[in-house]
Short mmCIF file of C-alpha atoms in Angstrom, two decimals:
data_model
loop_
_atom_site.label_atom_id
_atom_site.label_comp_id
_atom_site.label_asym_id
_atom_site.label_seq_id
_atom_site.Cartn_x
_atom_site.Cartn_y
_atom_site.Cartn_z
CA MET A 1 150.49 214.39 228.39
CA HIS A 2 149.42 216.91 225.61
CA MET A 3 145.90 218.89 225.19
CA GLN A 4 145.35 220.92 222.22
CA LEU A 5 141.93 223.18 221.80
CA LEU A 6 140.64 222.70 218.17
CA HIS A 7 138.66 225.42 216.22
CA ASN A 8 135.38 223.32 216.64
CA ASN A 9 135.11 223.62 220.19
CA LYS A 10 136.49 219.86 221.00
CA VAL A 11 139.97 219.16 222.54
CA ILE A 12 142.51 216.56 221.14
CA ILE A 13 144.09 214.50 224.22
CA PHE A 14 147.04 212.46 224.01
CA ASP A 15 149.74 210.65 225.65
CA ARG A 16 152.71 207.93 225.74
CA THR A 17 152.19 204.60 223.97
CA ASP A 18 154.78 203.23 226.15
CA PHE A 19 153.11 202.96 229.61
CA GLY A 20 151.00 200.08 229.14
CA PRO A 21 146.99 199.73 228.09
CA SER A 22 144.70 202.78 228.62
CA ASN A 23 141.55 202.05 230.38
CA LEU A 24 139.77 202.92 227.11
CA SER A 25 139.51 200.63 224.23
CA LEU A 26 139.51 201.05 220.97
CA PRO A 27 136.12 200.68 218.92
CA GLY A 28 135.50 198.22 216.43
CA GLY A 29 138.09 195.69 218.12
CA ARG A 30 140.85 197.77 216.51
CA CYS A 31 144.44 196.99 217.87
CA ARG A 32 147.62 198.64 217.59
CA TYR A 33 150.63 196.00 216.62
CA ASP A 34 153.98 197.86 217.22
CA PRO A 35 156.75 195.03 217.53
CA VAL A 36 159.42 197.69 218.81
CA ASP A 37 157.09 199.03 221.66
CA THR A 38 159.21 198.78 225.04
CA VAL A 39 155.85 197.66 227.08
CA LEU A 40 152.93 196.21 224.86
CA GLN A 41 153.56 195.24 221.49
CA ASN A 42 149.83 194.44 220.73
CA ASP A 43 147.75 196.98 222.25
CA CYS A 44 143.75 197.24 221.54
CA THR A 45 143.43 200.69 223.81
CA ALA A 46 143.34 204.16 223.15
CA HIS A 47 146.05 206.61 223.78
CA SER A 48 144.27 209.49 222.54
CA VAL A 49 140.67 210.96 222.88
CA LEU A 50 138.57 213.69 221.33
CA TYR A 51 136.58 215.91 223.86
CA ASP A 52 133.30 217.57 223.24
CA ILE A 53 133.53 220.77 225.27
CA GLY A 54 129.49 221.33 224.72
CA THR A 55 128.45 217.98 224.92
CA ASN A 56 130.91 216.46 227.59
CA GLN A 57 131.25 213.38 225.39
CA TYR A 58 134.48 211.66 224.21
CA ARG A 59 135.58 209.27 221.44
CA PRO A 60 138.98 207.19 221.11
CA LEU A 61 141.17 207.68 218.32
CA THR A 62 143.88 205.86 217.06
CA ILE A 63 147.60 206.77 217.39
CA GLN A 64 150.18 204.45 216.23
CA THR A 65 153.63 205.89 217.38
CA ASP A 66 154.75 207.17 220.66
CA THR A 67 154.42 210.74 221.24
CA TRP A 68 156.08 210.98 224.56
CA CYS A 69 157.88 214.64 224.90
CA SER A 70 156.44 215.30 221.09
CA SER A 71 156.03 218.69 220.02
CA GLY A 72 153.28 220.43 217.90
CA ALA A 73 151.78 223.50 216.27
CA VAL A 74 148.45 224.28 214.72
CA LEU A 75 148.38 225.01 210.81
CA PRO A 76 146.22 227.98 209.53
CA ASN A 77 143.70 225.85 208.39
CA GLY A 78 143.15 224.49 211.61
CA THR A 79 145.07 221.06 211.52
CA LEU A 80 147.23 220.05 214.33
CA VAL A 81 150.65 218.60 213.39
CA GLN A 82 152.53 216.95 216.15
CA THR A 83 155.99 216.10 215.46
CA GLY A 84 158.76 213.37 216.91
CA GLY A 85 158.52 211.64 220.27
CA PHE A 86 160.36 208.64 221.69
CA ASN A 87 161.05 205.30 220.29
CA ASP A 88 159.07 204.46 217.18
CA GLY A 89 157.87 208.01 216.99
CA ASP A 90 160.95 210.41 217.01
CA HIS A 91 161.05 210.51 213.08
CA VAL A 92 157.47 210.97 212.85
CA VAL A 93 155.16 213.65 211.84
CA ARG A 94 151.42 213.28 212.89
CA THR A 95 148.39 215.47 211.81
CA PHE A 96 145.03 215.68 213.00
CA SER A 97 142.25 217.81 210.82
CA PRO A 98 139.01 218.33 213.03
CA CYS A 99 136.03 217.76 211.02
CA SER A 100 132.12 217.74 211.77
CA ASP A 101 131.40 214.05 212.30
CA ASP A 102 133.50 211.01 213.80
CA SER A 103 135.39 210.36 210.54
CA CYS A 104 138.57 211.96 211.34
CA ASP A 105 141.43 210.41 213.21
CA TRP A 106 145.30 210.76 213.21
CA THR A 107 147.26 210.58 210.11
CA GLU A 108 150.88 209.42 210.38
CA PHE A 109 153.92 209.90 208.50
CA PRO A 110 156.82 207.54 209.59
CA SER A 111 160.39 208.69 208.79
CA TYR A 112 159.07 212.36 207.63
CA LEU A 113 161.57 214.06 210.00
CA SER A 114 165.35 213.99 209.24
CA GLY A 115 166.26 214.04 213.21
CA ARG A 116 165.34 212.45 216.24
CA ARG A 117 162.61 215.18 217.44
CA TRP A 118 162.51 214.11 221.30
CA TYR A 119 161.88 217.63 223.37
CA ALA A 120 161.91 219.92 220.21
CA THR A 121 160.02 222.86 220.22
CA ASN A 122 157.45 224.00 217.14
CA GLN A 123 156.62 227.63 215.57
CA ILE A 124 154.02 228.17 213.15
CA LEU A 125 155.51 230.61 210.48
CA PRO A 126 154.23 233.44 208.31
CA ASP A 127 154.03 231.31 205.46
CA GLY A 128 151.89 228.34 207.18
CA ARG A 129 154.86 225.97 207.84
CA VAL A 130 156.01 224.96 211.14
CA ILE A 131 159.66 225.07 211.81
CA ILE A 132 160.68 222.57 214.34
CA VAL A 133 163.65 223.47 216.58
CA GLY A 134 166.24 221.42 218.87
CA GLY A 135 165.25 217.94 220.56
CA ARG A 136 167.44 215.57 222.68
CA ARG A 137 171.11 216.28 221.05
CA GLN A 138 169.66 217.24 218.03
CA PHE A 139 171.62 220.72 217.43
CA SER A 140 169.61 221.75 214.50
CA TYR A 141 166.12 222.59 213.14
CA GLU A 142 163.82 221.36 210.21
CA PHE A 143 160.63 222.29 208.59
CA TYR A 144 157.26 220.83 207.98
CA PRO A 145 156.17 220.84 205.10
CA ARG A 146 159.68 220.63 203.59
CA ASN A 147 161.16 223.18 201.76
CA PRO A 148 159.94 222.73 198.38
CA GLN A 149 163.38 222.70 196.94
CA ALA A 150 164.13 219.38 198.74
CA SER A 151 163.18 216.56 196.97
CA SER A 152 162.39 213.22 198.28
CA SER A 153 165.67 211.81 196.62
CA SER A 154 167.56 214.55 198.72
CA SER A 155 170.02 213.23 201.45
CA SER A 156 168.48 213.53 205.06
CA ASN A 157 171.15 216.33 205.74
CA SER A 158 169.57 218.74 203.25
CA LEU A 159 166.70 218.51 204.86
CA SER A 160 167.75 219.88 208.39
CA PHE A 161 169.90 223.07 209.25
CA ASP A 162 172.66 223.07 211.87
CA LEU A 163 171.90 225.62 215.13
CA ARG A 164 175.28 226.06 216.59
CA PHE A 165 173.36 228.04 219.53
CA LEU A 166 171.70 224.65 220.70
CA PHE A 167 174.64 223.21 220.92
CA ASP A 168 176.57 225.87 222.87
CA THR A 169 173.47 225.87 225.35
CA ARG A 170 173.85 222.47 226.30
CA ASP A 171 175.01 221.82 229.79
CA TYR A 172 175.28 218.56 231.77
CA ASP A 173 171.66 218.19 232.88
CA GLU A 174 170.52 219.58 229.26
CA ASN A 175 169.02 222.28 230.21
CA ASN A 176 168.26 223.47 226.62
CA LEU A 177 165.50 221.13 225.66
CA TYR A 178 161.84 222.39 224.60
CA PRO A 179 163.45 225.70 223.76
CA PHE A 180 161.11 228.73 223.74
CA LEU A 181 160.16 230.23 220.74
CA HIS A 182 158.27 233.15 219.40
CA LEU A 183 157.67 234.64 216.25
CA LEU A 184 158.70 238.38 216.07
CA PRO A 185 157.07 241.05 214.26
CA ASP A 186 160.05 241.20 212.13
CA GLY A 187 159.31 238.06 210.50
CA ASN A 188 162.83 236.52 212.42
CA LEU A 189 162.57 234.20 215.42
CA PHE A 190 163.37 234.40 218.91
CA ILE A 191 164.90 231.42 220.50
CA PHE A 192 165.63 231.06 224.15
CA ALA A 193 167.69 228.01 225.78
CA ASN A 194 169.02 227.48 229.18
CA THR A 195 170.02 231.12 230.03
CA ARG A 196 170.85 232.56 226.30
CA SER A 197 168.53 233.84 223.85
CA ILE A 198 169.03 234.87 220.14
CA VAL A 199 167.27 236.50 216.93
CA PHE A 200 167.63 234.20 214.46
CA ASP A 201 166.85 234.55 210.78
CA TYR A 202 165.77 231.14 209.93
CA LYS A 203 165.47 231.66 206.01
CA GLN A 204 169.18 232.75 205.98
CA ASN A 205 170.06 230.43 208.93
CA ARG A 206 172.06 233.42 210.87
CA VAL A 207 172.14 234.83 214.13
CA ILE A 208 171.11 238.25 214.03
CA LYS A 209 171.15 239.52 217.38
CA GLU A 210 172.51 237.59 220.87
CA PHE A 211 170.93 239.13 224.09
CA PRO A 212 172.40 239.43 227.56
CA GLN A 213 172.32 236.13 229.67
CA ILE A 214 168.82 235.91 231.83
CA VAL A 215 170.05 237.79 235.34
CA GLY A 216 170.93 235.02 237.79
CA GLY A 217 172.10 232.66 235.56
CA ASP A 218 169.89 229.90 236.39
CA PRO A 219 168.31 227.39 233.58
CA ARG A 220 164.74 228.11 232.50
CA ASN A 221 164.27 225.53 230.06
CA TYR A 222 163.28 221.64 230.41
CA PRO A 223 164.28 219.86 232.71
CA SER A 224 164.45 223.17 234.90
CA SER A 225 161.35 224.04 233.15
CA GLY A 226 160.22 227.72 233.54
CA SER A 227 157.60 229.21 230.94
CA SER A 228 157.45 232.20 228.63
CA VAL A 229 155.28 234.50 226.49
CA LEU A 230 155.87 237.16 223.93
CA LEU A 231 153.55 240.02 225.56
CA PRO A 232 150.61 241.86 223.69
CA LEU A 233 152.08 243.92 220.87
CA ASP A 234 151.39 247.42 220.66
CA GLU A 235 151.15 249.34 217.23
CA ASN A 236 151.97 252.46 218.89
CA THR A 237 155.43 251.58 219.86
CA SER A 238 156.92 251.17 216.87
CA GLY A 239 160.10 252.99 215.13
CA GLY A 240 161.66 253.14 218.80
CA ASP A 241 165.25 253.17 219.48
CA GLY A 242 166.74 250.50 216.73
CA GLY A 243 163.04 249.67 215.62
CA GLY A 244 163.57 250.34 212.23
CA GLY A 245 159.90 251.27 212.19
CA VAL A 246 158.73 247.77 213.63
CA VAL A 247 156.00 247.10 216.26
CA GLU A 248 158.47 247.01 219.49
CA ALA A 249 158.25 243.17 220.77
CA GLU A 250 158.94 242.35 224.41
CA VAL A 251 159.51 238.76 225.78
CA MET A 252 158.97 237.37 229.67
CA VAL A 253 160.40 234.47 230.85
CA CYS A 254 158.98 233.34 234.45
CA GLY A 255 160.16 230.64 236.52
CA GLY A 256 162.54 227.55 236.14
CA ALA A 257 165.11 225.93 238.43
CA PRO A 258 168.69 226.39 240.23
CA ARG A 259 171.51 225.26 238.47
CA TRP A 260 171.88 221.41 238.89
CA SER A 261 168.52 220.94 240.31
CA TYR A 262 167.79 217.75 238.01
CA GLY A 263 170.64 215.95 239.36
CA GLN A 264 170.19 216.96 243.02
CA ALA A 265 166.61 216.22 242.57
CA VAL A 266 167.49 212.53 240.74
CA ASN A 267 169.01 212.04 244.32
CA LYS A 268 166.23 213.17 246.32
CA VAL A 269 167.13 216.41 246.98
CA PHE A 270 164.54 218.96 245.81
CA GLN A 271 165.59 222.47 245.41
CA ARG A 272 162.88 225.33 245.77
CA ALA A 273 162.15 226.58 242.24
CA LEU A 274 162.97 229.96 241.23
CA SER A 275 160.80 232.99 241.72
CA THR A 276 162.04 235.18 239.15
CA CYS A 277 160.55 236.92 235.75
CA GLY A 278 162.67 238.69 233.29
CA ARG A 279 161.27 241.25 230.67
CA LEU A 280 163.30 242.02 227.62
CA VAL A 281 162.64 244.04 224.52
CA VAL A 282 163.83 242.17 221.74
CA VAL A 283 162.46 243.92 219.00
CA GLY A 284 162.42 247.81 219.15
CA HIS A 285 165.40 248.47 221.49
CA ALA A 286 169.24 248.67 220.07
CA ASN A 287 170.54 247.49 223.52
CA PRO A 288 168.06 245.83 225.67
CA SER A 289 168.76 244.39 229.18
CA TRP A 290 166.75 242.03 231.25
CA VAL A 291 164.49 243.60 233.55
CA MET A 292 163.82 241.39 236.59
CA GLU A 293 160.68 240.61 238.89
CA ASP A 294 159.63 238.25 241.55
CA MET A 295 156.57 236.40 241.66
CA PRO A 296 154.32 235.91 244.78
CA LEU A 297 156.03 232.06 244.85
CA PRO A 298 158.34 230.13 242.89
CA ARG A 299 157.23 227.59 240.22
CA VAL A 300 158.77 224.93 238.01
CA MET A 301 156.98 223.56 235.20
CA GLY A 302 154.12 226.19 234.70
CA ASP A 303 152.20 227.46 231.88
CA MET A 304 151.94 231.15 230.61
CA LEU A 305 149.08 231.92 228.60
CA ILE A 306 147.99 235.64 227.49
CA LEU A 307 144.55 236.35 228.16
CA PRO A 308 141.40 238.24 226.35
CA THR A 309 142.40 241.21 228.33
CA GLY A 310 146.26 241.36 227.89
CA ASP A 311 146.92 240.12 230.94
CA VAL A 312 149.27 236.95 231.63
CA ILE A 313 148.21 234.10 233.97
CA ILE A 314 150.78 231.68 235.41
CA ILE A 315 149.34 228.64 236.59
CA ASN A 316 150.37 224.77 237.47
CA GLY A 317 153.49 223.62 237.82
CA ALA A 318 155.71 222.78 241.38
CA GLU A 319 157.73 225.13 243.95
CA SER A 320 160.32 222.57 244.38
CA GLY A 321 162.26 220.12 242.19
CA THR A 322 162.16 220.04 238.20
CA SER A 323 160.59 218.46 235.49
CA GLY A 324 160.25 215.01 234.16
CA TRP A 325 160.48 211.93 235.64
CA GLU A 326 158.40 212.71 238.77
CA LEU A 327 160.83 215.11 239.88
CA GLY A 328 158.51 218.03 240.72
CA ARG A 329 157.36 218.44 244.55
CA ASP A 330 154.82 220.95 246.36
CA PRO A 331 152.33 221.54 243.86
CA ALA A 332 151.87 225.18 243.03
CA THR A 333 148.11 225.47 243.29
CA ARG A 334 147.75 229.38 243.19
CA PRO A 335 147.45 230.79 239.89
CA ILE A 336 148.81 234.21 239.46
CA ILE A 337 148.11 237.32 237.32
CA TYR A 338 150.45 239.21 235.87
CA HIS A 339 149.44 243.19 234.40
CA PRO A 340 152.07 244.00 231.98
CA SER A 341 150.97 247.30 231.13
CA SER A 342 151.56 248.55 234.68
CA GLU A 343 153.95 251.36 234.83
CA VAL A 344 155.59 250.49 238.21
CA VAL A 345 158.04 247.62 238.41
CA GLY A 346 156.99 245.03 240.92
CA GLN A 347 153.16 245.66 241.16
CA GLN A 348 152.23 244.21 238.20
#
């Protein structure tokens, strides 16, 4: 299930299309015909809705292709771009542009993507494009819109770019899916996958820096899903050791699952999730190392969000098991607040 808050105080909600009919019919007798759908080829029910927070009303939307484990980002103009998914949706780009009436709906671009983007991650870039990184067995990245220099007649290989880091971080359980991406103040991209992380120059397709492995060596990405944020920036921290005058940037990664937890969960053995968080200065320090802290409880499949106060809320998820395939156990029902500005490690 995906949800995205839009700029007009509405929330777009959508889910996979290959799980049978929903309980909400499409209006006007509309139906979706998809001969390659794995469950229901002729489907007259909605798999996406637009919810109006102010009026507590919703309306069904029409989505044609499977968004299961797709990824998205919001463009500067407020348009949601959702890429990839499963089966008929794995090469699709979908857009939704908010409107003031009921005329807006999904627009889909089949076969736009050069690679199968299932469990990829998207990040908005300074030029307004979206970079799409990874996906299951896709050790590459591409852009939406495509590079203006790549014509429609170009071979698909010229539209995507290899990223060896993704291949190197893959393990038996594929713990490098949905990698963490953060755009840094110097214009480069921070990428974290499995236990490793890099600063990446996506314009030149080169790794600028690789950081030490996160302490403990346990995976933090899907299916051992932790979560990550770029902590609030402080303009007074520029010009530090190795910073070159650029504002210091620090990333935080929390939760996850012990190595091999996914395979054990498939066999009905549910390990306790990780309770550790790691902080790493990724811009502004020549030789940074991970600073580890403990959360009050273990958490896998959680969400982290920067609050207006600059604090971080960590919410949702489970205390045991892993992501995917109903393999989470012991719901994590207690949100926690983290105060990154506290100077005393362990008391945030």
